[in-house]
mmCIF file of C-alpha atoms and ligand atoms in Angstrom:
data_model
loop_
_atom_site.group_PDB
_atom_site.id
_atom_site.type_symbol
_atom_site.label_atom_id
_atom_site.label_comp_id
_atom_site.label_asym_id
_atom_site.label_seq_id
_atom_site.Cartn_x
_atom_site.Cartn_y
_atom_site.Cartn_z
ATOM 1 C CA MET A 1 310.934 86.035 -46.085
ATOM 2 C CA PHE A 2 307.194 85.337 -45.663
ATOM 3 C CA THR A 3 306.615 81.633 -45.397
ATOM 4 C CA ILE A 4 303.375 79.767 -44.835
ATOM 5 C CA GLN A 5 304.443 79.404 -41.198
ATOM 6 C CA THR A 6 304.965 83.143 -40.708
ATOM 7 C CA LEU A 7 301.603 83.959 -42.247
ATOM 8 C CA MET A 8 299.793 81.329 -40.190
ATOM 9 C CA ALA A 9 301.554 82.432 -37.034
ATOM 10 C CA ALA A 10 300.667 86.069 -37.686
ATOM 11 C CA ALA A 11 297.027 85.163 -38.353
ATOM 12 C CA SER A 12 296.658 83.227 -35.128
ATOM 13 C CA GLY A 13 298.566 85.767 -33.082
ATOM 14 C CA LEU A 14 301.328 83.307 -32.241
ATOM 15 C CA VAL A 15 304.854 84.465 -31.743
ATOM 16 C CA LEU A 16 307.221 82.653 -34.084
ATOM 17 C CA THR A 17 309.982 80.797 -32.339
ATOM 18 C CA SER A 18 313.487 81.341 -33.585
ATOM 19 C CA ALA A 19 313.696 77.580 -34.132
ATOM 20 C CA VAL A 20 311.096 77.789 -36.902
ATOM 21 C CA GLN A 21 312.874 80.742 -38.473
ATOM 22 C CA ALA A 22 316.190 78.973 -38.298
ATOM 23 C CA GLN A 23 314.793 76.041 -40.261
ATOM 24 C CA GLN A 24 313.887 78.167 -43.238
ATOM 25 C CA PRO A 25 316.975 79.650 -44.870
ATOM 26 C CA ASP A 26 316.669 82.701 -47.119
ATOM 27 C CA TRP A 27 318.052 80.717 -50.016
ATOM 28 C CA ALA A 28 319.835 77.440 -50.698
ATOM 29 C CA LEU A 29 321.610 75.743 -53.553
ATOM 30 C CA ILE A 30 322.762 72.182 -54.252
ATOM 31 C CA VAL A 31 324.818 71.085 -57.256
ATOM 32 C CA HIS A 32 326.203 67.879 -58.792
ATOM 33 C CA GLY A 33 328.813 67.332 -61.477
ATOM 34 C CA GLY A 34 328.273 63.614 -62.067
ATOM 35 C CA ALA A 35 328.745 60.358 -60.165
ATOM 36 C CA GLY A 36 330.854 57.257 -60.685
ATOM 37 C CA ILE A 37 333.847 55.287 -59.513
ATOM 38 C CA ILE A 38 335.522 58.337 -58.062
ATOM 39 C CA GLU A 39 337.998 57.247 -55.403
ATOM 40 C CA ARG A 40 340.523 59.204 -53.384
ATOM 41 C CA ASP A 41 343.476 56.882 -53.880
ATOM 42 C CA ARG A 42 343.036 56.843 -57.640
ATOM 43 C CA MET A 43 342.675 60.565 -58.243
ATOM 44 C CA THR A 44 345.662 62.842 -58.690
ATOM 45 C CA ASP A 45 345.896 65.879 -56.423
ATOM 46 C CA GLU A 46 345.783 68.084 -59.485
ATOM 47 C CA THR A 47 342.515 66.600 -60.758
ATOM 48 C CA GLU A 48 340.943 66.752 -57.315
ATOM 49 C CA THR A 49 341.916 70.404 -56.915
ATOM 50 C CA ALA A 50 340.513 71.259 -60.345
ATOM 51 C CA TYR A 51 337.141 69.627 -59.601
ATOM 52 C CA ARG A 52 336.877 71.235 -56.155
ATOM 53 C CA ALA A 53 337.604 74.655 -57.648
ATOM 54 C CA ALA A 54 335.042 74.116 -60.402
ATOM 55 C CA LEU A 55 332.366 73.091 -57.887
ATOM 56 C CA MET A 56 333.149 76.094 -55.684
ATOM 57 C CA ALA A 57 332.904 78.368 -58.721
ATOM 58 C CA ALA A 58 329.508 76.831 -59.488
ATOM 59 C CA LEU A 59 328.303 77.612 -55.965
ATOM 60 C CA GLU A 60 329.574 81.170 -56.212
ATOM 61 C CA ARG A 61 327.677 81.769 -59.422
ATOM 62 C CA GLY A 62 324.484 80.544 -57.774
ATOM 63 C CA GLU A 63 325.075 82.514 -54.604
ATOM 64 C CA ALA A 64 325.569 85.721 -56.594
ATOM 65 C CA VAL A 65 322.047 85.342 -58.010
ATOM 66 C CA LEU A 66 320.241 84.063 -54.917
ATOM 67 C CA ALA A 67 321.799 86.334 -52.273
ATOM 68 C CA SER A 68 320.845 89.392 -54.289
ATOM 69 C CA GLY A 69 317.219 88.261 -54.510
ATOM 70 C CA GLY A 70 317.332 86.642 -57.972
ATOM 71 C CA SER A 71 315.050 83.749 -58.882
ATOM 72 C CA SER A 72 315.862 80.072 -58.516
ATOM 73 C CA LEU A 73 315.475 79.699 -62.322
ATOM 74 C CA ASP A 74 318.092 82.413 -62.910
ATOM 75 C CA ALA A 75 320.397 80.710 -60.421
ATOM 76 C CA ILE A 76 320.046 77.343 -62.206
ATOM 77 C CA GLU A 77 320.865 78.936 -65.532
ATOM 78 C CA ALA A 78 323.857 80.875 -64.173
ATOM 79 C CA VAL A 79 325.376 77.835 -62.467
ATOM 80 C CA ILE A 80 324.851 75.514 -65.426
ATOM 81 C CA HIS A 81 326.217 78.057 -67.930
ATOM 82 C CA GLY A 82 329.549 77.951 -66.143
ATOM 83 C CA MET A 83 329.562 74.153 -65.970
ATOM 84 C CA GLU A 84 328.542 73.832 -69.642
ATOM 85 C CA ASP A 85 331.588 75.908 -70.570
ATOM 86 C CA ASP A 86 333.931 73.940 -68.308
ATOM 87 C CA PRO A 87 335.539 70.974 -70.117
ATOM 88 C CA LEU A 88 335.782 69.069 -66.817
ATOM 89 C CA PHE A 89 332.084 68.249 -67.017
ATOM 90 C CA ASN A 90 330.085 66.164 -69.460
ATOM 91 C CA ALA A 91 327.817 69.031 -70.503
ATOM 92 C CA GLY A 92 328.294 71.625 -73.234
ATOM 93 C CA ARG A 93 332.042 71.881 -73.946
ATOM 94 C CA GLY A 94 333.577 68.628 -72.717
ATOM 95 C CA ALA A 95 330.488 66.543 -73.514
ATOM 96 C CA VAL A 96 331.039 62.876 -74.337
ATOM 97 C CA PHE A 97 330.803 61.632 -77.925
ATOM 98 C CA THR A 98 328.232 59.391 -79.561
ATOM 99 C CA ALA A 99 329.403 56.254 -81.379
ATOM 100 C CA ALA A 100 329.139 58.298 -84.576
ATOM 101 C CA GLY A 101 331.627 60.842 -83.200
ATOM 102 C CA ARG A 102 329.175 63.669 -82.453
ATOM 103 C CA ASN A 103 328.266 65.628 -79.329
ATOM 104 C CA GLU A 104 324.490 65.396 -78.851
ATOM 105 C CA LEU A 105 323.380 67.441 -75.864
ATOM 106 C CA ASP A 106 320.340 67.080 -73.614
ATOM 107 C CA ALA A 107 319.002 69.446 -70.928
ATOM 108 C CA SER A 108 315.906 70.244 -68.896
ATOM 109 C CA ILE A 109 314.636 72.773 -66.388
ATOM 110 C CA MET A 110 311.551 72.887 -64.154
ATOM 111 C CA ASP A 111 309.913 75.659 -62.149
ATOM 112 C CA GLY A 112 308.568 74.384 -58.833
ATOM 113 C CA ALA A 113 306.160 77.315 -58.408
ATOM 114 C CA THR A 114 304.167 76.638 -61.583
ATOM 115 C CA LEU A 115 305.200 73.110 -62.644
ATOM 116 C CA ASN A 116 306.212 74.621 -65.970
ATOM 117 C CA ALA A 117 309.060 72.760 -67.617
ATOM 118 C CA GLY A 118 311.217 72.780 -70.730
ATOM 119 C CA ALA A 119 313.595 70.244 -72.238
ATOM 120 C CA VAL A 120 315.762 69.632 -75.287
ATOM 121 C CA ALA A 121 317.399 66.479 -76.618
ATOM 122 C CA GLY A 122 320.077 65.811 -79.207
ATOM 123 C CA VAL A 123 321.154 69.390 -79.924
ATOM 124 C CA THR A 124 324.557 69.860 -81.545
ATOM 125 C CA GLN A 125 325.126 73.576 -82.060
ATOM 126 C CA VAL A 126 323.729 75.339 -79.005
ATOM 127 C CA ARG A 127 326.342 76.596 -76.586
ATOM 128 C CA HIS A 128 324.001 76.514 -73.599
ATOM 129 C CA PRO A 129 321.388 73.754 -73.851
ATOM 130 C CA ILE A 130 320.010 74.746 -70.419
ATOM 131 C CA SER A 131 319.024 78.163 -71.800
ATOM 132 C CA LEU A 132 317.371 76.519 -74.778
ATOM 133 C CA ALA A 133 315.405 74.308 -72.364
ATOM 134 C CA ARG A 134 314.330 77.433 -70.495
ATOM 135 C CA ALA A 135 313.260 79.068 -73.757
ATOM 136 C CA VAL A 136 311.164 75.978 -74.553
ATOM 137 C CA MET A 137 309.473 76.432 -71.172
ATOM 138 C CA GLU A 138 308.923 80.161 -71.495
ATOM 139 C CA GLU A 139 308.564 80.828 -75.206
ATOM 140 C CA SER A 140 306.872 77.770 -76.700
ATOM 141 C CA ARG A 141 303.692 75.850 -76.006
ATOM 142 C CA HIS A 142 305.666 72.597 -75.762
ATOM 143 C CA VAL A 143 307.723 70.934 -73.061
ATOM 144 C CA MET A 144 310.312 68.988 -75.066
ATOM 145 C CA LEU A 145 311.982 69.612 -78.425
ATOM 146 C CA GLN A 146 314.590 67.432 -80.098
ATOM 147 C CA GLY A 147 317.095 67.381 -82.940
ATOM 148 C CA GLU A 148 316.661 69.655 -85.924
ATOM 149 C CA GLY A 149 313.457 71.256 -84.683
ATOM 150 C CA ALA A 150 315.180 72.216 -81.452
ATOM 151 C CA GLU A 151 318.003 73.819 -83.481
ATOM 152 C CA THR A 152 315.463 75.817 -85.502
ATOM 153 C CA PHE A 153 313.790 76.958 -82.300
ATOM 154 C CA ALA A 154 317.240 77.940 -80.970
ATOM 155 C CA THR A 155 317.752 80.182 -83.986
ATOM 156 C CA GLU A 156 314.293 81.685 -83.646
ATOM 157 C CA THR A 157 314.792 82.491 -79.979
ATOM 158 C CA GLY A 158 318.281 83.930 -80.458
ATOM 159 C CA GLN A 159 320.267 81.300 -78.557
ATOM 160 C CA GLU A 160 324.041 81.438 -78.850
ATOM 161 C CA ARG A 161 325.060 78.995 -81.608
ATOM 162 C CA VAL A 162 328.491 77.426 -81.994
ATOM 163 C CA ASP A 163 330.244 75.179 -84.455
ATOM 164 C CA PRO A 164 329.953 71.543 -83.273
ATOM 165 C CA ALA A 165 333.761 71.541 -82.884
ATOM 166 C CA TRP A 166 333.299 73.940 -79.925
ATOM 167 C CA PHE A 167 332.328 70.945 -77.786
ATOM 168 C CA PHE A 168 335.350 68.834 -78.768
ATOM 169 C CA THR A 169 337.875 67.814 -76.108
ATOM 170 C CA GLU A 170 340.734 65.406 -76.623
ATOM 171 C CA ARG A 171 339.935 63.692 -73.339
ATOM 172 C CA ARG A 172 336.400 62.707 -74.385
ATOM 173 C CA TRP A 173 337.557 61.733 -77.862
ATOM 174 C CA ALA A 174 340.129 59.387 -76.351
ATOM 175 C CA SER A 175 337.405 57.932 -74.092
ATOM 176 C CA LEU A 176 335.232 57.298 -77.139
ATOM 177 C CA GLU A 177 338.065 55.508 -78.926
ATOM 178 C CA ARG A 178 338.647 53.342 -75.886
ATOM 179 C CA SER A 179 334.984 52.511 -75.503
ATOM 180 C CA LEU A 180 334.423 51.656 -79.180
ATOM 181 C CA THR A 181 337.558 49.546 -79.324
ATOM 182 C CA ALA A 182 336.459 47.621 -76.231
ATOM 183 C CA GLN A 183 333.060 46.975 -77.840
ATOM 184 C CA GLY A 184 334.588 46.016 -81.196
ATOM 185 C CA LEU A 185 332.782 48.915 -82.912
ATOM 186 C CA PRO A 186 334.292 50.983 -85.747
ATOM 187 C CA LEU A 187 335.960 54.325 -84.977
ATOM 188 C CA PRO A 188 334.302 57.330 -86.631
ATOM 189 C CA PRO A 189 336.452 59.977 -88.346
ATOM 190 C CA ARG A 190 337.776 62.786 -86.163
ATOM 191 C CA PRO A 191 335.195 65.609 -86.310
ATOM 192 C CA GLU A 192 335.710 68.423 -88.780
ATOM 193 C CA GLY A 193 337.189 71.495 -87.149
ATOM 194 C CA ALA A 194 338.627 69.546 -84.203
ATOM 195 C CA PRO A 195 342.116 70.649 -83.170
ATOM 196 C CA GLU A 196 345.181 68.599 -84.089
ATOM 197 C CA PRO A 197 345.440 65.407 -81.983
ATOM 198 C CA ALA A 198 347.169 66.053 -78.678
ATOM 199 C CA PRO A 199 348.222 63.821 -75.786
ATOM 200 C CA VAL A 200 345.666 63.430 -72.987
ATOM 201 C CA GLU A 201 346.752 63.555 -69.401
ATOM 202 C CA HIS A 202 346.824 59.909 -68.370
ATOM 203 C CA GLY A 203 345.134 60.530 -65.021
ATOM 204 C CA LEU A 204 342.097 62.095 -66.649
ATOM 205 C CA LEU A 205 341.707 59.279 -69.134
ATOM 206 C CA ASP A 206 341.872 56.718 -66.388
ATOM 207 C CA GLN A 207 339.385 58.796 -64.470
ATOM 208 C CA ASP A 208 336.993 58.625 -67.434
ATOM 209 C CA ALA A 209 337.290 54.873 -67.664
ATOM 210 C CA ARG A 210 336.312 54.510 -64.019
ATOM 211 C CA GLU A 211 333.688 57.253 -63.887
ATOM 212 C CA HIS A 212 332.547 55.504 -66.955
ATOM 213 C CA ARG A 213 330.159 57.749 -68.585
ATOM 214 C CA PHE A 214 329.178 60.220 -65.952
ATOM 215 C CA GLY A 215 329.874 63.929 -65.491
ATOM 216 C CA THR A 216 326.428 65.337 -66.108
ATOM 217 C CA VAL A 217 325.689 68.555 -64.223
ATOM 218 C CA GLY A 218 322.603 69.498 -62.239
ATOM 219 C CA VAL A 219 321.377 72.114 -59.791
ATOM 220 C CA VAL A 220 318.429 72.597 -57.455
ATOM 221 C CA ALA A 221 317.872 76.046 -55.946
ATOM 222 C CA LEU A 222 315.562 77.761 -53.454
ATOM 223 C CA ASP A 223 315.192 81.518 -53.826
ATOM 224 C CA GLN A 224 314.183 84.263 -51.396
ATOM 225 C CA ALA A 225 310.588 84.179 -52.638
ATOM 226 C CA GLY A 226 310.423 80.553 -51.451
ATOM 227 C CA ASN A 227 310.364 79.037 -54.943
ATOM 228 C CA ILE A 228 312.409 76.041 -55.973
ATOM 229 C CA ALA A 229 313.636 75.054 -59.422
ATOM 230 C CA ALA A 230 315.800 72.270 -60.822
ATOM 231 C CA GLY A 231 317.875 71.857 -63.982
ATOM 232 C CA THR A 232 320.146 69.253 -65.573
ATOM 233 C CA SER A 233 322.470 69.322 -68.598
ATOM 234 C CA THR A 234 324.493 66.513 -70.192
ATOM 235 C CA GLY A 235 326.219 65.043 -73.189
ATOM 236 C CA GLY A 236 324.643 61.693 -72.227
ATOM 237 C CA THR A 237 326.684 58.487 -72.220
ATOM 238 C CA THR A 238 329.915 57.755 -74.138
ATOM 239 C CA ALA A 239 329.387 55.905 -77.417
ATOM 240 C CA LYS A 240 325.584 56.176 -77.227
ATOM 241 C CA GLN A 241 323.901 54.951 -80.410
ATOM 242 C CA TRP A 242 320.879 55.537 -82.618
ATOM 243 C CA GLY A 243 319.725 58.856 -81.207
ATOM 244 C CA ARG A 244 319.690 57.515 -77.654
ATOM 245 C CA VAL A 245 318.233 59.938 -75.096
ATOM 246 C CA GLY A 246 318.831 59.483 -71.370
ATOM 247 C CA ASP A 247 316.997 60.695 -68.301
ATOM 248 C CA SER A 248 318.491 64.188 -68.094
ATOM 249 C CA PRO A 249 315.978 65.885 -70.418
ATOM 250 C CA ILE A 250 313.044 63.812 -69.166
ATOM 251 C CA ILE A 251 310.905 65.649 -66.652
ATOM 252 C CA GLY A 252 310.209 63.307 -63.740
ATOM 253 C CA ALA A 253 313.243 61.097 -64.474
ATOM 254 C CA GLY A 254 316.352 63.316 -64.433
ATOM 255 C CA THR A 255 314.769 66.579 -63.282
ATOM 256 C CA TYR A 256 311.742 67.524 -61.203
ATOM 257 C CA ALA A 257 310.629 70.472 -59.077
ATOM 258 C CA SER A 258 307.450 71.248 -57.180
ATOM 259 C CA ASN A 259 306.968 73.758 -54.378
ATOM 260 C CA GLU A 260 304.608 71.155 -52.870
ATOM 261 C CA SER A 261 307.380 68.656 -52.249
ATOM 262 C CA CYS A 262 310.930 69.024 -53.553
ATOM 263 C CA GLY A 263 313.303 69.550 -56.443
ATOM 264 C CA VAL A 264 315.702 66.895 -57.744
ATOM 265 C CA SER A 265 318.449 66.625 -60.360
ATOM 266 C CA ALA A 266 319.903 63.206 -61.163
ATOM 267 C CA THR A 267 323.021 61.703 -62.687
ATOM 268 C CA GLY A 268 323.782 58.099 -63.563
ATOM 269 C CA THR A 269 322.912 55.492 -66.147
ATOM 270 C CA GLY A 270 319.837 57.189 -67.539
ATOM 271 C CA GLU A 271 317.981 54.053 -68.603
ATOM 272 C CA PHE A 272 317.422 53.099 -64.948
ATOM 273 C CA PHE A 273 316.442 56.618 -63.924
ATOM 274 C CA ILE A 274 313.826 56.704 -66.672
ATOM 275 C CA ARG A 275 312.390 53.327 -65.674
ATOM 276 C CA LEU A 276 312.081 54.391 -62.035
ATOM 277 C CA THR A 277 311.086 58.019 -62.736
ATOM 278 C CA VAL A 278 313.627 58.755 -60.035
ATOM 279 C CA ALA A 279 313.226 62.517 -59.640
ATOM 280 C CA SER A 280 309.441 62.659 -59.339
ATOM 281 C CA ARG A 281 309.376 59.460 -57.295
ATOM 282 C CA ILE A 282 311.528 61.019 -54.577
ATOM 283 C CA CYS A 283 309.214 64.039 -54.484
ATOM 284 C CA ALA A 284 306.149 61.778 -54.385
ATOM 285 C CA TYR A 285 307.517 60.030 -51.288
ATOM 286 C CA VAL A 286 308.008 63.448 -49.688
ATOM 287 C CA GLU A 287 304.549 64.688 -50.660
ATOM 288 C CA PHE A 288 302.368 61.630 -50.159
ATOM 289 C CA GLN A 289 304.254 59.406 -47.703
ATOM 290 C CA GLU A 290 305.471 62.264 -45.559
ATOM 291 C CA MET A 291 309.025 60.982 -45.667
ATOM 292 C CA ASN A 292 311.766 63.460 -44.966
ATOM 293 C CA LEU A 293 313.876 64.333 -47.992
ATOM 294 C CA GLN A 294 316.946 62.278 -47.077
ATOM 295 C CA GLU A 295 314.817 59.208 -46.313
ATOM 296 C CA ALA A 296 312.987 59.528 -49.632
ATOM 297 C CA ALA A 297 316.217 60.023 -51.593
ATOM 298 C CA ASP A 298 317.919 57.052 -49.927
ATOM 299 C CA ARG A 299 314.880 54.863 -50.439
ATOM 300 C CA VAL A 300 314.927 55.480 -54.193
ATOM 301 C CA ILE A 301 318.706 55.522 -54.754
ATOM 302 C CA LEU A 302 320.097 53.123 -52.171
ATOM 303 C CA GLU A 303 317.212 50.636 -52.297
ATOM 304 C CA GLU A 304 315.091 50.814 -55.447
ATOM 305 C CA LEU A 305 317.740 51.907 -57.961
ATOM 306 C CA THR A 306 320.265 49.519 -56.453
ATOM 307 C CA GLU A 307 317.770 46.626 -56.650
ATOM 308 C CA LEU A 308 317.360 47.352 -60.363
ATOM 309 C CA GLU A 309 321.173 47.335 -60.622
ATOM 310 C CA GLY A 310 321.213 50.952 -61.735
ATOM 311 C CA ASP A 311 323.983 53.318 -60.696
ATOM 312 C CA GLY A 312 324.193 57.028 -59.989
ATOM 313 C CA GLY A 313 322.890 59.642 -57.609
ATOM 314 C CA ILE A 314 320.826 62.774 -57.019
ATOM 315 C CA VAL A 315 320.872 66.145 -55.322
ATOM 316 C CA ALA A 316 317.638 67.534 -53.890
ATOM 317 C CA LEU A 317 316.110 70.228 -51.733
ATOM 318 C CA THR A 318 312.711 71.206 -50.333
ATOM 319 C CA PRO A 319 311.029 74.623 -50.127
ATOM 320 C CA ALA A 320 311.657 74.490 -46.360
ATOM 321 C CA GLY A 321 315.378 74.402 -47.083
ATOM 322 C CA ASP A 322 316.142 70.728 -46.350
ATOM 323 C CA LEU A 323 318.953 69.487 -48.564
ATOM 324 C CA ALA A 324 319.921 65.938 -49.467
ATOM 325 C CA TRP A 325 322.212 64.006 -51.731
ATOM 326 C CA SER A 326 322.296 60.277 -52.213
ATOM 327 C CA PHE A 327 324.370 58.045 -54.521
ATOM 328 C CA ASN A 328 325.196 54.359 -54.826
ATOM 329 C CA THR A 329 328.509 54.936 -56.627
ATOM 330 C CA PRO A 330 331.823 55.357 -54.770
ATOM 331 C CA GLY A 331 331.724 59.112 -55.337
ATOM 332 C CA MET A 332 329.778 62.022 -56.763
ATOM 333 C CA TYR A 333 331.020 65.531 -57.532
ATOM 334 C CA ARG A 334 328.707 67.630 -55.375
ATOM 335 C CA ALA A 335 328.390 70.890 -53.487
ATOM 336 C CA LYS A 336 325.862 72.862 -51.459
ATOM 337 C CA TRP A 337 325.420 76.248 -49.900
ATOM 338 C CA VAL A 338 322.702 77.369 -47.510
ATOM 339 C CA ALA A 339 322.341 81.084 -46.699
ATOM 340 C CA GLY A 340 324.135 81.882 -43.473
ATOM 341 C CA GLU A 341 326.241 78.701 -43.524
ATOM 342 C CA ALA A 342 329.600 77.781 -45.015
ATOM 343 C CA PRO A 343 329.648 76.295 -48.533
ATOM 344 C CA VAL A 344 330.408 72.557 -48.760
ATOM 345 C CA VAL A 345 332.230 70.855 -51.644
ATOM 346 C CA SER A 346 332.580 67.047 -51.663
ATOM 347 C CA ILE A 347 333.747 64.382 -54.066
ATOM 348 C CA PHE A 348 334.312 61.066 -52.319
ATOM 349 C CA GLY A 349 331.842 58.753 -50.638
ATOM 350 C CA ASP A 350 333.396 59.203 -47.187
ATOM 351 C CA GLU A 351 332.856 62.966 -47.102
ATOM 352 C CA ASP A 352 329.772 64.715 -45.646
HETATM 353 N N1 LIG B 1 322.147 60.518 -66.816
HETATM 354 C C1 LIG B 1 322.923 60.799 -68.006
HETATM 355 C C2 LIG B 1 322.366 60.011 -69.154
HETATM 356 O O1 LIG B 1 322.057 58.852 -68.982
HETATM 357 C C3 LIG B 1 324.369 60.478 -67.862
HETATM 358 C C4 LIG B 1 325.017 61.000 -66.616
HETATM 359 O O2 LIG B 1 324.366 61.344 -65.655
HETATM 360 O O3 LIG B 1 326.244 61.101 -66.621
HETATM 361 O O4 LIG B 1 322.315 60.521 -70.243
#
């Protein structure tokens, strides 16, 4: 791969050291599947195994694109497609419900090479909101579409549409009932087309109560051309009201990517991430304060977000191939893979 360093070295007649080459991987990928009160002694072996397998599958989908020379944007889309279809995550199928008993989905994507970006909020019939966000970026003159207009645009651009019942899972419905009951709010009717009520595995329900509303998915990727991109997809927060939109579809808050600094995808209580513009703030520290990526991420998550009493985390990477994750919750579903190294899948706070 030709990097700025290789070109500069060639121009000045310097011989590149292997140390410089080693720092710049051919490609890299970092993924999250949400953060929260995720603790080893409270998670069943079965649930842990299922999440680890899902995160590994996400990495493999990204690796298949990046190792064969595909773009970081294609890798983001491929990874998030799989996670949007996996009911374990709060994105696409398996999304949490609003207080009115609907699944309203948000997503965004950003291209670090051009600073182009696309986002959608509050869509209810699009199987892959991340692809709709990409279509907004590539096929419209806007950055963010919401609600009905976004659905119309989905039809016009040939996105795969599904009945809203596609997104229904018993687990998230039970979480909604719990949450509304705890808040003294009325229960909405069971959505039309939802399957007959079924028992929910107790462990998963308990998991939801502790993870509270998280489970959003996000990816940042570096491709062999040296370009980074980031994307995020979510159902938002359980029992959200009045058309609430979180940080995930907001460029600069939940998602950001620039080849000049870094790419970030966030998960957590979106209100705090919006107020701090978490994703672009981390990249600004990298670009203008010359902080390394981990320092910048920890500064924003462990200090600034924590001071605001916000909770959640991020995954990030730079065009040079530095990777970082940071979270102030007990755990975060997360995984990374750098070309030439072994893939890493982690859940709990005490893992690497
Ligand atoms: N950040 C998302 C939101 O506030 C939720 C999450 O990450 O789980 O909508």
